Amino acid sequence: MYETVHATPDGQSTVSRFAATAAAQGFDGVVVRNHQDARTEFDAAAIRDAFGIDVVRGVEIRTDDRSRASGYLGSFRSEYEVVMVRGGSRAINRFAVESDAVDVLADPMREDGDVNHVLARAAREHGVRLEFNLAPVLRATGGRRVRALQGLRKLRELVEQYEPPYVVSGDPRSHLALRAPRELVAVGEAVGFTEEQIRTGLTEWRRLAERNRERLSDEFIAPGVERGRYEEER
Amino acid sequence: MKHLPKHLRPRWRYVAVGIETWPDAEVTRRSFQRRLWFAAQNLLGDPGSADADLTVLSVSFADGVGEALVRVRREHLEDARAAIACVHRISRQPVRVTVRGVSGTVRACEEKYLGRRTEVTDTSVVFENADRRAAARGALLDLRTDGSYTGATRYDIE
């Protein structure tokens, strides 16, 4: 199971601190999801060796403008292992679920964002994962949390009906906000998810990272088509 | 009052909770209990909170790390785990709480999961080309940066 994290300068802890803490809590990997204007440089292989946990290079595109989002998408797709678009408005949600190049539509119910049956179907068709963001359940109170829970419930009902792929995250900005998989499961169950849904969502990050690594590798040409041993130069 | 016959007494589980926060924060049994009740009430509601009956029996805390022993009703262990996970702030300081393990007796819980301490030392390191004060615990570093803290490790300064 993987967790997604905002490392410095987007968050308050470095990638290695997240890795150290997540490893101690029983995660198999972390996906770095820094905002495009607060990206971070790190040596994923060295951190992997030091703490025994996979580190995935990801980026989260945050903008309300479709054409800018499209520009970022073009430049980040070949550079990052996981490319996410943060939802939060109808226009950007729609753009994300209809783009094959987007891996994850992050927090689609945030602020003015909404998902309906049309977007849920589009997400399935284009293989865009919808994110269940547990951050407000873990760290907000009162009205903000109630609205977030309403959003999660609506999203869950759509996911159960139309079966688009989905991911789950606790979305921490500091290692102090990390919660273990088992605790996320307990929190998920307390707000209406099943244990299986939370575990599937946390594991989906790994499948996503593995698929994209394969696609980014030099041997990859198209799904099912790879450069084999007969293609070597003589 | 005369105590209950054995088969009517509540069944308890004892939860060992690890606590981590920034070096200058303070966590006491009272402040943790307060936040835990708030968290339980907000997540589970009054009835759920009363059912789980979360009681902090002891807290040992120093230099930004500590541990606590929490008693819950056996049937509501998973609710308790969820409520504990929702404690994210104690005395206005962000905290990380994590369930280390669960036992059926206080003694087993203490022996198995509590009583571990790593030395915290104050040191000075170079991070992002600036000298920083840091609290070090093994490979982990809490760096003092302009009025707040940054979580890092030895790996970041080498």
PDB file of N, CA and C in Angstrom, chain A residues 56-91:
ATOM      1  N   VAL A  56       7.960   7.134  -5.464  1.00  0.00           N
ATOM      2  CA  VAL A  56       7.475   7.395  -6.820  1.00  0.00           C
ATOM      3  C   VAL A  56       7.503   8.898  -7.076  1.00  0.00           C
ATOM      4  N   ARG A  57       8.063   9.273  -8.226  1.00  0.00           N
ATOM      5  CA  ARG A  57       8.109  10.690  -8.578  1.00  0.00           C
ATOM      6  C   ARG A  57       6.795  11.083  -9.242  1.00  0.00           C
ATOM      7  N   GLY A  58       6.056  11.947  -8.591  1.00  0.00           N
ATOM      8  CA  GLY A  58       4.787  12.391  -9.145  1.00  0.00           C
ATOM      9  C   GLY A  58       4.686  13.900  -9.099  1.00  0.00           C
ATOM     10  N   VAL A  59       3.654  14.424  -9.726  1.00  0.00           N
ATOM     11  CA  VAL A  59       3.437  15.871  -9.710  1.00  0.00           C
ATOM     12  C   VAL A  59       1.936  16.116  -9.717  1.00  0.00           C
ATOM     13  N   GLU A  60       1.531  17.181  -9.047  1.00  0.00           N
ATOM     14  CA  GLU A  60       0.118  17.524  -9.013  1.00  0.00           C
ATOM     15  C   GLU A  60      -0.083  18.855  -9.717  1.00  0.00           C
ATOM     16  N   ILE A  61      -0.844  18.832 -10.792  1.00  0.00           N
ATOM     17  CA  ILE A  61      -1.098  20.054 -11.556  1.00  0.00           C
ATOM     18  C   ILE A  61      -2.272  20.793 -10.920  1.00  0.00           C
ATOM     19  N   ARG A  62      -2.009  22.041 -10.544  1.00  0.00           N
ATOM     20  CA  ARG A  62      -3.082  22.827  -9.933  1.00  0.00           C
ATOM     21  C   ARG A  62      -3.307  24.087 -10.744  1.00  0.00           C
ATOM     22  N   THR A  63      -4.411  24.131 -11.411  1.00  0.00           N
ATOM     23  CA  THR A  63      -4.810  25.343 -12.119  1.00  0.00           C
ATOM     24  C   THR A  63      -6.294  25.233 -12.432  1.00  0.00           C
ATOM     25  N   ASP A  64      -6.946  26.357 -12.652  1.00  0.00           N
ATOM     26  CA  ASP A  64      -8.354  26.314 -13.027  1.00  0.00           C
ATOM     27  C   ASP A  64      -8.523  26.504 -14.523  1.00  0.00           C
ATOM     28  N   ASP A  65      -7.394  26.603 -15.207  1.00  0.00           N
ATOM     29  CA  ASP A  65      -7.442  26.920 -16.625  1.00  0.00           C
ATOM     30  C   ASP A  65      -7.119  25.671 -17.441  1.00  0.00           C
ATOM     31  N   ARG A  66      -8.036  25.268 -18.299  1.00  0.00           N
ATOM     32  CA  ARG A  66      -7.860  24.014 -19.037  1.00  0.00           C
ATOM     33  C   ARG A  66      -6.655  24.034 -19.960  1.00  0.00           C
ATOM     34  N   SER A  67      -6.438  25.174 -20.631  1.00  0.00           N
ATOM     35  CA  SER A  67      -5.352  25.179 -21.607  1.00  0.00           C
ATOM     36  C   SER A  67      -3.994  25.154 -20.902  1.00  0.00           C
ATOM     37  N   ARG A  68      -3.919  25.806 -19.729  1.00  0.00           N
ATOM     38  CA  ARG A  68      -2.658  25.724 -18.982  1.00  0.00           C
ATOM     39  C   ARG A  68      -2.448  24.313 -18.460  1.00  0.00           C
ATOM     40  N   ALA A  69      -3.537  23.711 -17.970  1.00  0.00           N
ATOM     41  CA  ALA A  69      -3.438  22.334 -17.477  1.00  0.00           C
ATOM     42  C   ALA A  69      -2.933  21.421 -18.591  1.00  0.00           C
ATOM     43  N   SER A  70      -3.455  21.642 -19.780  1.00  0.00           N
ATOM     44  CA  SER A  70      -3.071  20.829 -20.924  1.00  0.00           C
ATOM     45  C   SER A  70      -1.585  21.016 -21.252  1.00  0.00           C
ATOM     46  N   GLY A  71      -1.106  22.258 -21.110  1.00  0.00           N
ATOM     47  CA  GLY A  71       0.311  22.535 -21.342  1.00  0.00           C
ATOM     48  C   GLY A  71       1.201  21.826 -20.333  1.00  0.00           C
ATOM     49  N   TYR A  72       0.828  21.915 -19.048  1.00  0.00           N
ATOM     50  CA  TYR A  72       1.593  21.237 -18.001  1.00  0.00           C
ATOM     51  C   TYR A  72       1.620  19.734 -18.257  1.00  0.00           C
ATOM     52  N   LEU A  73       0.456  19.224 -18.652  1.00  0.00           N
ATOM     53  CA  LEU A  73       0.315  17.789 -18.870  1.00  0.00           C
ATOM     54  C   LEU A  73       1.313  17.321 -19.929  1.00  0.00           C
ATOM     55  N   GLY A  74       1.396  18.104 -21.009  1.00  0.00           N
ATOM     56  CA  GLY A  74       2.308  17.747 -22.085  1.00  0.00           C
ATOM     57  C   GLY A  74       3.755  17.717 -21.631  1.00  0.00           C
ATOM     58  N   SER A  75       4.130  18.683 -20.771  1.00  0.00           N
ATOM     59  CA  SER A  75       5.538  18.724 -20.388  1.00  0.00           C
ATOM     60  C   SER A  75       5.869  17.749 -19.260  1.00  0.00           C
ATOM     61  N   PHE A  76       4.901  17.414 -18.404  1.00  0.00           N
ATOM     62  CA  PHE A  76       5.212  16.548 -17.253  1.00  0.00           C
ATOM     63  C   PHE A  76       5.070  15.060 -17.566  1.00  0.00           C
ATOM     64  N   ARG A  77       4.277  14.732 -18.605  1.00  0.00           N
ATOM     65  CA  ARG A  77       3.947  13.329 -18.830  1.00  0.00           C
ATOM     66  C   ARG A  77       5.182  12.439 -19.005  1.00  0.00           C
ATOM     67  N   SER A  78       6.168  12.957 -19.730  1.00  0.00           N
ATOM     68  CA  SER A  78       7.332  12.118 -19.986  1.00  0.00           C
ATOM     69  C   SER A  78       8.379  12.252 -18.878  1.00  0.00           C
ATOM     70  N   GLU A  79       8.121  13.144 -17.920  1.00  0.00           N
ATOM     71  CA  GLU A  79       9.124  13.419 -16.892  1.00  0.00           C
ATOM     72  C   GLU A  79       8.777  12.737 -15.565  1.00  0.00           C
ATOM     73  N   TYR A  80       7.479  12.562 -15.288  1.00  0.00           N
ATOM     74  CA  TYR A  80       7.054  12.050 -13.990  1.00  0.00           C
ATOM     75  C   TYR A  80       6.364  10.700 -14.105  1.00  0.00           C
ATOM     76  N   GLU A  81       6.482   9.925 -13.016  1.00  0.00           N
ATOM     77  CA  GLU A  81       5.885   8.590 -13.028  1.00  0.00           C
ATOM     78  C   GLU A  81       4.386   8.620 -12.763  1.00  0.00           C
ATOM     79  N   VAL A  82       3.955   9.622 -11.997  1.00  0.00           N
ATOM     80  CA  VAL A  82       2.519   9.773 -11.767  1.00  0.00           C
ATOM     81  C   VAL A  82       2.147  11.236 -11.981  1.00  0.00           C
ATOM     82  N   VAL A  83       1.197  11.487 -12.864  1.00  0.00           N
ATOM     83  CA  VAL A  83       0.754  12.853 -13.114  1.00  0.00           C
ATOM     84  C   VAL A  83      -0.696  12.987 -12.661  1.00  0.00           C
ATOM     85  N   MET A  84      -0.911  13.927 -11.725  1.00  0.00           N
ATOM     86  CA  MET A  84      -2.250  14.115 -11.189  1.00  0.00           C
ATOM     87  C   MET A  84      -2.731  15.518 -11.528  1.00  0.00           C
ATOM     88  N   VAL A  85      -4.033  15.661 -11.641  1.00  0.00           N
ATOM     89  CA  VAL A  85      -4.616  16.993 -11.792  1.00  0.00           C
ATOM     90  C   VAL A  85      -5.514  17.210 -10.591  1.00  0.00           C
ATOM     91  N   ARG A  86      -5.321  18.322  -9.895  1.00  0.00           N
ATOM     92  CA  ARG A  86      -6.170  18.579  -8.749  1.00  0.00           C
ATOM     93  C   ARG A  86      -7.494  19.156  -9.227  1.00  0.00           C
ATOM     94  N   GLY A  87      -8.573  18.507  -8.822  1.00  0.00           N
ATOM     95  CA  GLY A  87      -9.905  18.965  -9.199  1.00  0.00           C
ATOM     96  C   GLY A  87     -10.299  20.176  -8.386  1.00  0.00           C
ATOM     97  N   GLY A  88     -11.557  20.524  -8.445  1.00  0.00           N
ATOM     98  CA  GLY A  88     -12.000  21.652  -7.636  1.00  0.00           C
ATOM     99  C   GLY A  88     -12.868  22.615  -8.417  1.00  0.00           C
ATOM    100  N   SER A  89     -12.978  22.408  -9.727  1.00  0.00           N
ATOM    101  CA  SER A  89     -13.968  23.168 -10.484  1.00  0.00           C
ATOM    102  C   SER A  89     -14.538  22.222 -11.530  1.00  0.00           C
ATOM    103  N   ARG A  90     -15.714  22.541 -12.015  1.00  0.00           N
ATOM    104  CA  ARG A  90     -16.347  21.649 -12.981  1.00  0.00           C
ATOM    105  C   ARG A  90     -15.509  21.508 -14.242  1.00  0.00           C
ATOM    106  N   ALA A  91     -14.965  22.655 -14.687  1.00  0.00           N
ATOM    107  CA  ALA A  91     -14.213  22.660 -15.940  1.00  0.00           C
ATOM    108  C   ALA A  91     -12.987  21.762 -15.841  1.00  0.00           C
TER     109      ALA A  91
END
